mmCIF file of C-alpha atoms and ligand atoms in Angstrom:
data_model
loop_
_atom_site.group_PDB
_atom_site.id
_atom_site.type_symbol
_atom_site.label_atom_id
_atom_site.label_comp_id
_atom_site.label_asym_id
_atom_site.label_seq_id
_atom_site.Cartn_x
_atom_site.Cartn_y
_atom_site.Cartn_z
ATOM 1 C CA UNK A 648 15.734 21.297 14.469
ATOM 2 C CA UNK A 649 14.845 18.127 16.256
ATOM 3 C CA UNK A 650 11.247 18.411 17.342
ATOM 4 C CA UNK A 651 11.875 16.670 20.661
ATOM 5 C CA UNK A 652 13.917 19.725 21.706
ATOM 6 C CA UNK A 653 10.714 21.786 21.768
ATOM 7 C CA UNK A 654 9.243 19.602 24.463
ATOM 8 C CA UNK A 655 9.743 19.627 28.181
ATOM 9 C CA UNK A 656 10.748 16.344 29.747
ATOM 10 C CA UNK A 657 8.248 14.217 31.642
ATOM 11 C CA UNK A 658 6.294 15.059 33.775
ATOM 12 C CA UNK A 659 6.041 18.648 32.480
ATOM 13 C CA UNK A 660 5.230 17.101 29.130
ATOM 14 C CA UNK A 661 2.519 14.462 29.376
ATOM 15 C CA UNK A 662 1.323 13.814 25.807
ATOM 16 C CA UNK A 663 -1.740 12.017 27.149
ATOM 17 C CA UNK A 664 -3.057 15.377 28.391
ATOM 18 C CA UNK A 665 -3.993 16.280 24.816
ATOM 19 C CA UNK A 666 -5.859 13.016 24.422
ATOM 20 C CA UNK A 667 -7.748 13.134 27.671
ATOM 21 C CA UNK A 668 -11.098 14.473 26.394
ATOM 22 C CA UNK A 669 -12.981 14.040 23.106
ATOM 23 C CA UNK A 670 -13.349 17.809 22.684
ATOM 24 C CA UNK A 671 -9.648 18.309 23.211
ATOM 25 C CA UNK A 672 -8.846 15.612 20.707
ATOM 26 C CA UNK A 673 -11.101 17.444 18.274
ATOM 27 C CA UNK A 674 -9.229 20.725 18.928
ATOM 28 C CA UNK A 675 -5.830 19.274 18.127
ATOM 29 C CA UNK A 676 -6.874 16.996 15.266
ATOM 30 C CA UNK A 677 -4.531 17.624 12.329
ATOM 31 C CA UNK A 678 -6.697 16.323 9.479
ATOM 32 C CA UNK A 679 -10.370 16.103 8.675
ATOM 33 C CA UNK A 680 -12.479 14.000 6.375
ATOM 34 C CA UNK A 681 -15.489 15.646 4.768
ATOM 35 C CA UNK A 682 -18.012 14.598 2.101
ATOM 36 C CA UNK A 683 -16.370 17.191 -0.152
ATOM 37 C CA UNK A 684 -13.265 14.996 -0.262
ATOM 38 C CA UNK A 685 -15.077 12.139 -1.965
ATOM 39 C CA UNK A 686 -15.504 11.042 -5.564
ATOM 40 C CA UNK A 687 -17.988 8.221 -5.968
ATOM 41 C CA UNK A 688 -17.295 5.576 -8.666
ATOM 42 C CA UNK A 689 -20.587 4.224 -10.050
ATOM 43 C CA UNK A 690 -21.122 1.213 -12.339
ATOM 44 C CA UNK A 691 -23.776 1.480 -15.034
ATOM 45 C CA UNK A 692 -25.488 -1.156 -17.181
ATOM 46 C CA UNK A 693 -28.167 -1.471 -19.843
ATOM 47 C CA UNK A 694 -31.785 -2.079 -18.923
ATOM 48 C CA UNK A 695 -34.591 -0.374 -17.107
ATOM 49 C CA UNK A 696 -35.140 0.413 -13.462
ATOM 50 C CA UNK A 697 -32.781 -2.307 -12.318
ATOM 51 C CA UNK A 698 -29.656 -2.905 -10.247
ATOM 52 C CA UNK A 699 -27.374 -5.938 -10.001
ATOM 53 C CA UNK A 700 -25.179 -6.596 -6.969
ATOM 54 C CA UNK A 701 -21.459 -7.148 -7.507
ATOM 55 C CA UNK A 702 -20.680 -10.161 -5.369
ATOM 56 C CA UNK A 703 -17.056 -9.350 -4.666
ATOM 57 C CA UNK A 704 -18.044 -5.804 -3.618
ATOM 58 C CA UNK A 705 -20.793 -6.147 -0.987
ATOM 59 C CA UNK A 706 -23.114 -3.132 -1.048
ATOM 60 C CA UNK A 707 -22.054 -2.059 -4.552
ATOM 61 C CA UNK A 708 -24.410 -2.412 -7.526
ATOM 62 C CA UNK A 709 -24.466 -1.859 -11.260
ATOM 63 C CA UNK A 710 -27.339 0.506 -11.987
ATOM 64 C CA UNK A 711 -29.373 1.201 -15.092
ATOM 65 C CA UNK A 712 -29.056 4.718 -16.513
ATOM 66 C CA UNK A 713 -32.591 5.726 -15.521
ATOM 67 C CA UNK A 714 -31.677 5.232 -11.861
ATOM 68 C CA UNK A 715 -28.682 7.541 -11.951
ATOM 69 C CA UNK A 716 -30.513 10.853 -11.440
ATOM 70 C CA UNK A 717 -31.821 9.684 -8.061
ATOM 71 C CA UNK A 718 -28.403 8.377 -7.007
ATOM 72 C CA UNK A 719 -26.690 11.565 -8.146
ATOM 73 C CA UNK A 720 -29.205 13.746 -6.330
ATOM 74 C CA UNK A 721 -28.684 11.754 -3.159
ATOM 75 C CA UNK A 722 -24.903 11.995 -3.496
ATOM 76 C CA UNK A 723 -25.078 15.738 -4.032
ATOM 77 C CA UNK A 724 -27.375 16.216 -1.054
ATOM 78 C CA UNK A 725 -24.862 14.284 1.068
ATOM 79 C CA UNK A 726 -22.203 16.772 -0.041
ATOM 80 C CA UNK A 727 -20.373 14.504 -2.484
ATOM 81 C CA UNK A 728 -19.072 16.779 -5.271
ATOM 82 C CA UNK A 729 -18.340 14.247 -8.017
ATOM 83 C CA UNK A 730 -19.367 10.937 -9.547
ATOM 84 C CA UNK A 731 -17.163 8.799 -11.771
ATOM 85 C CA UNK A 732 -18.861 6.551 -14.314
ATOM 86 C CA UNK A 733 -17.805 3.022 -15.270
ATOM 87 C CA UNK A 734 -19.801 1.081 -17.866
ATOM 88 C CA UNK A 735 -20.634 -2.613 -17.923
ATOM 89 C CA UNK A 736 -20.626 -2.966 -21.685
ATOM 90 C CA UNK A 737 -22.669 -5.629 -23.411
ATOM 91 C CA UNK A 738 -20.100 -8.273 -24.522
ATOM 92 C CA UNK A 739 -21.597 -8.176 -28.030
ATOM 93 C CA UNK A 740 -20.378 -4.586 -28.383
ATOM 94 C CA UNK A 741 -16.760 -5.463 -27.576
ATOM 95 C CA UNK A 742 -14.485 -5.540 -30.613
ATOM 96 C CA UNK A 743 -10.829 -5.455 -31.650
ATOM 97 C CA UNK A 744 -11.124 -1.780 -32.696
ATOM 98 C CA UNK A 745 -13.073 -0.773 -29.549
ATOM 99 C CA UNK A 746 -15.317 1.504 -31.651
ATOM 100 C CA UNK A 747 -18.072 1.465 -29.019
ATOM 101 C CA UNK A 748 -15.741 3.642 -26.896
ATOM 102 C CA UNK A 749 -16.455 6.683 -29.080
ATOM 103 C CA UNK A 750 -20.092 5.953 -29.847
ATOM 104 C CA UNK A 751 -21.866 9.172 -28.728
ATOM 105 C CA UNK A 752 -24.742 7.006 -27.463
ATOM 106 C CA UNK A 753 -22.746 4.438 -25.540
ATOM 107 C CA UNK A 754 -23.624 3.636 -21.951
ATOM 108 C CA UNK A 755 -21.162 6.135 -20.441
ATOM 109 C CA UNK A 756 -22.392 9.011 -22.589
ATOM 110 C CA UNK A 757 -26.044 8.223 -21.864
ATOM 111 C CA UNK A 758 -25.168 8.142 -18.168
ATOM 112 C CA UNK A 759 -23.398 11.506 -18.347
ATOM 113 C CA UNK A 760 -26.415 13.117 -20.036
ATOM 114 C CA UNK A 761 -28.866 11.620 -17.557
ATOM 115 C CA UNK A 762 -26.886 12.857 -14.560
ATOM 116 C CA UNK A 763 -26.125 16.338 -15.888
ATOM 117 C CA UNK A 764 -29.756 16.873 -16.921
ATOM 118 C CA UNK A 765 -31.011 15.993 -13.457
ATOM 119 C CA UNK A 766 -28.217 17.244 -11.180
ATOM 120 C CA UNK A 767 -26.189 19.862 -13.059
ATOM 121 C CA UNK A 768 -24.203 20.748 -9.926
ATOM 122 C CA UNK A 769 -22.532 17.399 -9.520
ATOM 123 C CA UNK A 770 -19.225 16.993 -11.346
ATOM 124 C CA UNK A 771 -19.217 14.045 -13.702
ATOM 125 C CA UNK A 772 -15.891 12.339 -14.193
ATOM 126 C CA UNK A 773 -15.249 9.670 -16.796
ATOM 127 C CA UNK A 774 -12.761 6.890 -17.238
ATOM 128 C CA UNK A 775 -10.721 6.981 -20.421
ATOM 129 C CA UNK A 776 -9.367 3.560 -21.353
ATOM 130 C CA UNK A 777 -10.477 0.970 -23.883
ATOM 131 C CA UNK A 778 -10.902 -2.055 -21.602
ATOM 132 C CA UNK A 779 -14.720 -1.971 -21.281
ATOM 133 C CA UNK A 780 -14.959 -2.050 -25.095
ATOM 134 C CA UNK A 781 -12.043 -4.311 -25.936
ATOM 135 C CA UNK A 782 -12.591 -7.930 -26.878
ATOM 136 C CA UNK A 783 -9.358 -8.864 -25.055
ATOM 137 C CA UNK A 784 -9.888 -6.714 -21.958
ATOM 138 C CA UNK A 785 -6.757 -4.601 -22.467
ATOM 139 C CA UNK A 786 -6.788 -0.808 -22.043
ATOM 140 C CA UNK A 787 -5.176 -0.342 -25.465
ATOM 141 C CA UNK A 788 -5.609 -1.626 -28.998
ATOM 142 C CA UNK A 789 -3.891 -4.975 -29.435
ATOM 143 C CA UNK A 790 -2.243 -6.120 -32.648
ATOM 144 C CA UNK A 791 0.013 -9.141 -32.925
ATOM 145 C CA UNK A 792 0.143 -9.487 -29.164
ATOM 146 C CA UNK A 793 1.360 -5.910 -28.736
ATOM 147 C CA UNK A 794 -0.522 -3.042 -27.073
ATOM 148 C CA UNK A 795 -0.195 -0.207 -29.553
ATOM 149 C CA UNK A 796 0.486 3.159 -27.972
ATOM 150 C CA UNK A 797 -0.121 5.801 -30.635
ATOM 151 C CA UNK A 798 -3.157 4.138 -32.213
ATOM 152 C CA UNK A 799 -4.650 3.814 -28.742
ATOM 153 C CA UNK A 800 -4.066 7.502 -27.987
ATOM 154 C CA UNK A 801 -5.978 8.417 -31.166
ATOM 155 C CA UNK A 802 -8.870 6.256 -30.004
ATOM 156 C CA UNK A 803 -8.774 7.769 -26.505
ATOM 157 C CA UNK A 804 -9.002 11.279 -27.957
ATOM 158 C CA UNK A 805 -12.150 10.304 -29.881
ATOM 159 C CA UNK A 806 -13.517 8.744 -26.719
ATOM 160 C CA UNK A 807 -12.813 11.849 -24.645
ATOM 161 C CA UNK A 808 -14.351 14.145 -27.230
ATOM 162 C CA UNK A 809 -17.736 12.417 -27.186
ATOM 163 C CA UNK A 810 -17.689 12.339 -23.380
ATOM 164 C CA UNK A 811 -17.201 16.102 -23.242
ATOM 165 C CA UNK A 812 -19.926 16.608 -25.833
ATOM 166 C CA UNK A 813 -22.212 14.542 -23.605
ATOM 167 C CA UNK A 814 -21.464 16.874 -20.687
ATOM 168 C CA UNK A 815 -18.523 15.374 -18.772
ATOM 169 C CA UNK A 816 -16.709 17.850 -16.503
ATOM 170 C CA UNK A 817 -13.583 15.861 -15.700
ATOM 171 C CA UNK A 818 -11.751 13.428 -17.956
ATOM 172 C CA UNK A 819 -9.959 10.601 -16.171
ATOM 173 C CA UNK A 820 -7.460 8.879 -18.446
ATOM 174 C CA UNK A 821 -6.682 5.548 -16.752
ATOM 175 C CA UNK A 822 -5.023 3.857 -19.702
ATOM 176 C CA UNK A 823 -1.325 4.634 -18.990
ATOM 177 C CA UNK A 824 -0.446 5.128 -22.673
ATOM 178 C CA UNK A 825 2.308 7.660 -23.368
ATOM 179 C CA UNK A 826 1.292 11.051 -24.757
ATOM 180 C CA UNK A 827 -2.396 10.769 -23.932
ATOM 181 C CA UNK A 828 -2.611 13.844 -21.715
ATOM 182 C CA UNK A 829 -1.066 16.123 -24.357
ATOM 183 C CA UNK A 830 -3.354 14.649 -27.021
ATOM 184 C CA UNK A 831 -6.489 15.050 -24.894
ATOM 185 C CA UNK A 832 -5.529 18.605 -23.910
ATOM 186 C CA UNK A 833 -4.942 19.527 -27.572
ATOM 187 C CA UNK A 834 -8.390 18.130 -28.467
ATOM 188 C CA UNK A 835 -10.001 20.144 -25.656
ATOM 189 C CA UNK A 836 -8.280 23.384 -26.677
ATOM 190 C CA UNK A 837 -9.084 22.860 -30.338
ATOM 191 C CA UNK A 838 -12.778 22.505 -29.477
ATOM 192 C CA UNK A 839 -12.693 25.433 -27.054
ATOM 193 C CA UNK A 840 -13.461 23.188 -24.085
ATOM 194 C CA UNK A 841 -11.275 25.454 -21.964
ATOM 195 C CA UNK A 842 -12.827 24.519 -18.632
ATOM 196 C CA UNK A 843 -12.745 20.758 -18.909
ATOM 197 C CA UNK A 844 -10.447 19.282 -16.299
ATOM 198 C CA UNK A 845 -8.139 16.334 -16.700
ATOM 199 C CA UNK A 846 -7.600 14.208 -13.603
ATOM 200 C CA UNK A 847 -4.850 11.931 -14.802
ATOM 201 C CA UNK A 848 -4.361 8.466 -13.429
ATOM 202 C CA UNK A 849 -0.669 9.381 -13.448
ATOM 203 C CA UNK A 850 0.726 6.749 -11.125
ATOM 204 C CA UNK A 851 -1.331 3.684 -11.845
ATOM 205 C CA UNK A 852 0.253 0.424 -10.821
ATOM 206 C CA UNK A 853 -0.181 -3.056 -12.309
ATOM 207 C CA UNK A 854 -2.082 -4.250 -9.265
ATOM 208 C CA UNK A 855 -3.845 -7.332 -8.037
ATOM 209 C CA UNK A 856 -6.245 -5.079 -6.157
ATOM 210 C CA UNK A 857 -8.320 -4.370 -9.305
ATOM 211 C CA UNK A 858 -9.802 -7.882 -9.355
ATOM 212 C CA UNK A 859 -13.348 -7.106 -8.156
ATOM 213 C CA UNK A 860 -13.581 -4.086 -10.478
ATOM 214 C CA UNK A 861 -12.912 -6.280 -13.479
ATOM 215 C CA UNK A 862 -15.886 -8.424 -12.349
ATOM 216 C CA UNK A 863 -17.986 -5.293 -11.992
ATOM 217 C CA UNK A 864 -17.333 -4.082 -15.547
ATOM 218 C CA UNK A 865 -17.330 -7.607 -16.985
ATOM 219 C CA UNK A 866 -13.664 -7.508 -18.029
ATOM 220 C CA UNK A 867 -12.254 -10.334 -15.900
ATOM 221 C CA UNK A 868 -13.179 -13.162 -18.239
ATOM 222 C CA UNK A 869 -12.084 -11.102 -21.200
ATOM 223 C CA UNK A 870 -8.607 -10.088 -20.070
ATOM 224 C CA UNK A 871 -5.898 -11.939 -21.930
ATOM 225 C CA UNK A 872 -2.482 -11.568 -20.327
ATOM 226 C CA UNK A 873 -1.631 -8.749 -17.920
ATOM 227 C CA UNK A 874 -1.197 -4.975 -18.056
ATOM 228 C CA UNK A 875 2.470 -4.767 -17.092
ATOM 229 C CA UNK A 876 3.696 -3.154 -20.323
ATOM 230 C CA UNK A 877 1.767 0.002 -19.481
ATOM 231 C CA UNK A 878 0.759 0.019 -15.801
ATOM 232 C CA UNK A 879 3.609 0.592 -13.352
ATOM 233 C CA UNK A 880 5.748 -1.862 -11.427
ATOM 234 C CA UNK A 881 4.687 -1.821 -7.737
ATOM 235 C CA UNK A 882 8.386 -1.709 -6.815
ATOM 236 C CA UNK A 883 8.816 1.831 -8.175
ATOM 237 C CA UNK A 884 8.482 5.234 -6.562
ATOM 238 C CA UNK A 885 10.786 7.592 -8.536
ATOM 239 C CA UNK A 886 9.008 6.510 -11.693
ATOM 240 C CA UNK A 887 5.694 7.688 -10.208
ATOM 241 C CA UNK A 888 7.197 11.156 -9.734
ATOM 242 C CA UNK A 889 8.356 11.173 -13.365
ATOM 243 C CA UNK A 890 4.850 10.214 -14.517
ATOM 244 C CA UNK A 891 3.251 12.973 -12.462
ATOM 245 C CA UNK A 892 5.748 15.587 -13.702
ATOM 246 C CA UNK A 893 5.166 14.461 -17.276
ATOM 247 C CA UNK A 894 1.362 14.577 -16.987
ATOM 248 C CA UNK A 895 1.436 18.048 -15.426
ATOM 249 C CA UNK A 896 3.669 19.305 -18.229
ATOM 250 C CA UNK A 897 1.239 17.850 -20.765
ATOM 251 C CA UNK A 898 -1.764 19.629 -19.259
ATOM 252 C CA UNK A 899 -3.223 17.578 -16.416
ATOM 253 C CA UNK A 900 -5.026 19.671 -13.767
ATOM 254 C CA UNK A 901 -5.070 16.990 -11.087
ATOM 255 C CA UNK A 902 -3.226 13.738 -10.561
ATOM 256 C CA UNK A 903 -4.100 10.377 -9.096
ATOM 257 C CA UNK A 904 -2.287 7.551 -7.373
ATOM 258 C CA UNK A 905 -3.845 4.123 -7.710
ATOM 259 C CA UNK A 906 -4.321 1.821 -5.800
ATOM 260 C CA UNK A 907 -4.537 3.788 -2.564
ATOM 261 C CA UNK A 908 -3.827 2.155 0.788
ATOM 262 C CA UNK A 909 -0.714 0.200 -0.232
ATOM 263 C CA UNK A 910 0.653 3.331 -1.960
ATOM 264 C CA UNK A 911 0.333 6.030 0.706
ATOM 265 C CA UNK A 912 4.081 6.668 0.449
ATOM 266 C CA UNK A 913 3.546 7.645 -3.177
ATOM 267 C CA UNK A 914 0.653 9.963 -2.207
ATOM 268 C CA UNK A 915 2.739 11.778 0.379
ATOM 269 C CA UNK A 916 5.721 12.046 -1.919
ATOM 270 C CA UNK A 917 3.555 13.362 -4.769
ATOM 271 C CA UNK A 918 1.938 16.041 -2.596
ATOM 272 C CA UNK A 919 5.290 17.061 -1.109
ATOM 273 C CA UNK A 920 7.065 17.302 -4.458
ATOM 274 C CA UNK A 921 4.339 18.852 -6.633
ATOM 275 C CA UNK A 922 1.752 20.665 -4.477
ATOM 276 C CA UNK A 923 -1.013 20.049 -7.003
ATOM 277 C CA UNK A 924 -4.484 18.601 -6.427
ATOM 278 C CA UNK A 925 -3.690 14.986 -5.593
ATOM 279 C CA UNK A 926 -6.196 12.148 -5.438
ATOM 280 C CA UNK A 927 -5.978 8.512 -4.473
ATOM 281 C CA UNK A 928 -8.210 5.718 -5.695
ATOM 282 C CA UNK A 929 -9.177 3.318 -2.928
ATOM 283 C CA UNK A 930 -9.781 0.550 -5.425
ATOM 284 C CA UNK A 931 -12.202 -2.346 -5.571
ATOM 285 C CA UNK A 932 -9.877 -4.846 -3.869
ATOM 286 C CA UNK A 933 -9.280 -2.506 -0.952
ATOM 287 C CA UNK A 934 -13.036 -2.070 -0.529
ATOM 288 C CA UNK A 935 -13.554 -5.840 -0.846
ATOM 289 C CA UNK A 936 -10.968 -6.640 1.837
ATOM 290 C CA UNK A 937 -12.495 -4.298 4.370
ATOM 291 C CA UNK A 938 -16.071 -5.375 3.626
ATOM 292 C CA UNK A 939 -15.205 -9.075 3.765
ATOM 293 C CA UNK A 940 -13.460 -8.732 7.111
ATOM 294 C CA UNK A 941 -16.410 -6.720 8.413
ATOM 295 C CA UNK A 942 -18.887 -9.335 7.226
ATOM 296 C CA UNK A 943 -16.870 -12.041 8.963
ATOM 297 C CA UNK A 944 -16.874 -10.064 12.172
ATOM 298 C CA UNK A 945 -13.064 -9.798 11.994
ATOM 299 C CA UNK A 946 -12.915 -6.003 11.804
ATOM 300 C CA UNK A 947 -15.227 -3.186 12.781
ATOM 301 C CA UNK A 948 -16.323 -2.082 9.295
ATOM 302 C CA UNK A 949 -17.293 1.452 10.186
ATOM 303 C CA UNK A 950 -14.123 2.103 12.106
ATOM 304 C CA UNK A 951 -11.769 0.811 9.415
ATOM 305 C CA UNK A 952 -13.699 2.634 6.684
ATOM 306 C CA UNK A 953 -13.175 5.957 8.481
ATOM 307 C CA UNK A 954 -9.615 5.140 9.451
ATOM 308 C CA UNK A 955 -8.602 4.096 5.937
ATOM 309 C CA UNK A 956 -10.074 7.263 4.416
ATOM 310 C CA UNK A 957 -8.486 9.537 7.007
ATOM 311 C CA UNK A 958 -5.142 7.917 6.175
ATOM 312 C CA UNK A 959 -5.412 9.367 2.659
ATOM 313 C CA UNK A 960 -5.947 12.856 4.052
ATOM 314 C CA UNK A 961 -2.997 12.441 6.398
ATOM 315 C CA UNK A 962 -0.870 11.332 3.441
ATOM 316 C CA UNK A 963 -1.611 14.626 1.703
ATOM 317 C CA UNK A 964 -4.446 13.677 -0.627
ATOM 318 C CA UNK A 965 -7.012 16.334 -1.462
ATOM 319 C CA UNK A 966 -9.611 13.698 -2.138
ATOM 320 C CA UNK A 967 -10.348 10.016 -2.556
ATOM 321 C CA UNK A 968 -12.213 7.970 -5.112
ATOM 322 C CA UNK A 969 -13.972 5.392 -2.987
ATOM 323 C CA UNK A 970 -16.870 2.961 -3.187
ATOM 324 C CA UNK A 971 -17.572 3.918 0.421
ATOM 325 C CA UNK A 972 -18.526 7.466 -0.661
ATOM 326 C CA UNK A 973 -22.277 7.442 0.074
ATOM 327 C CA UNK A 974 -21.931 5.242 3.164
ATOM 328 C CA UNK A 975 -19.209 7.379 4.711
ATOM 329 C CA UNK A 976 -20.826 10.676 3.669
ATOM 330 C CA UNK A 977 -23.976 9.589 5.462
ATOM 331 C CA UNK A 978 -21.901 9.088 8.578
ATOM 332 C CA UNK A 979 -19.866 12.307 8.515
ATOM 333 C CA UNK A 980 -22.317 14.793 7.003
ATOM 334 C CA UNK A 981 -22.884 17.495 9.613
HETATM 335 C C1 PBG B 1968 -9.700 0.649 -16.368
HETATM 336 C C2 PBG B 1968 -9.744 0.818 -14.902
HETATM 337 C C3 PBG B 1968 -9.469 -0.125 -13.909
HETATM 338 C C4 PBG B 1968 -9.814 0.464 -12.698
HETATM 339 C C5 PBG B 1968 -10.247 1.756 -12.979
HETATM 340 N N1 PBG B 1968 -10.183 1.970 -14.339
HETATM 341 C C6 PBG B 1968 -9.040 -1.529 -14.005
HETATM 342 C C7 PBG B 1968 -7.770 -1.900 -14.631
HETATM 343 O O1 PBG B 1968 -6.914 -1.062 -14.930
HETATM 344 O O2 PBG B 1968 -7.609 -3.082 -14.872
HETATM 345 C C8 PBG B 1968 -9.752 -0.220 -11.365
HETATM 346 C C9 PBG B 1968 -10.637 0.357 -10.296
HETATM 347 C C10 PBG B 1968 -10.856 -0.530 -9.139
HETATM 348 O O3 PBG B 1968 -10.267 -1.623 -8.993
HETATM 349 O O4 PBG B 1968 -11.681 -0.142 -8.297
HETATM 350 N N2 PBG B 1968 -8.568 0.995 -17.018
#
């Protein structure tokens, strides 16, 4: 039924009536944004009591592990339910085999332990991909110019296992290899980690919007070539649905679309077709664009931050990974 048929003609129907007062607008608001919708990505580095700014991401820092408990406690008190950890790995530890990825004492695992010991109630999510540990910056093991799928999946399983042993609650495979969700789920079941969630980066596109992130984790200089043989073509939408269906069949609990703002059509389609917990990653480049325009006085930073995050809710997302998490939570916490 055409919706316009439900409405009286003007002047009986004056849509502006519903917009005439702030309290009325609040009454008829269709979506809400709350701190509970946010996952905060945090960059960690070696060292002591230190933080380094990431120039292409104003307001974002890499933090040493000993600072994480305070940050996590603050996030939790703002109502943020989860933190996602990304390591800035010492270049000397990057190799062809990526063995540092499954070192039980690597930066990520030390960060997980520090956070869970101090703030057990915050969910710790990890990133599963080899790029922070890979001498060539690729997410998978490279041999003869090829990114090897099955060997990479074996490495990712070892990586996930040590993360869970360190206390991770949610595994976030961001590598886009085939078969990784089934392999990770089998590892979790075998070890009786029945309650560990997998939030799969199911629809991850080969995007230019990851640029500042690669600076943040020190992978930009390292990356040789591009990621187009495993990350998705931005032209595709049906393929994203196939990836989500596949990951759910293999044992993913939640799915992600990444990047976020340019892919809201994919978010809405995913939520409509699958009705599963659906997340979007408002990636580094999206954050950088908004911050840069704000700093130039070209946009109202606070307004576009709120508007961009609400757009994800409107598009059907249950939550958003965003570098704005603490800043926006501060603003919207009741
Ligand atoms: C690693 C990974 C990337 C991001 C999250 N995990 C970069 C990439 O795939 O090159 C990007 C996040 C962001 O840009 O904020 N596989």
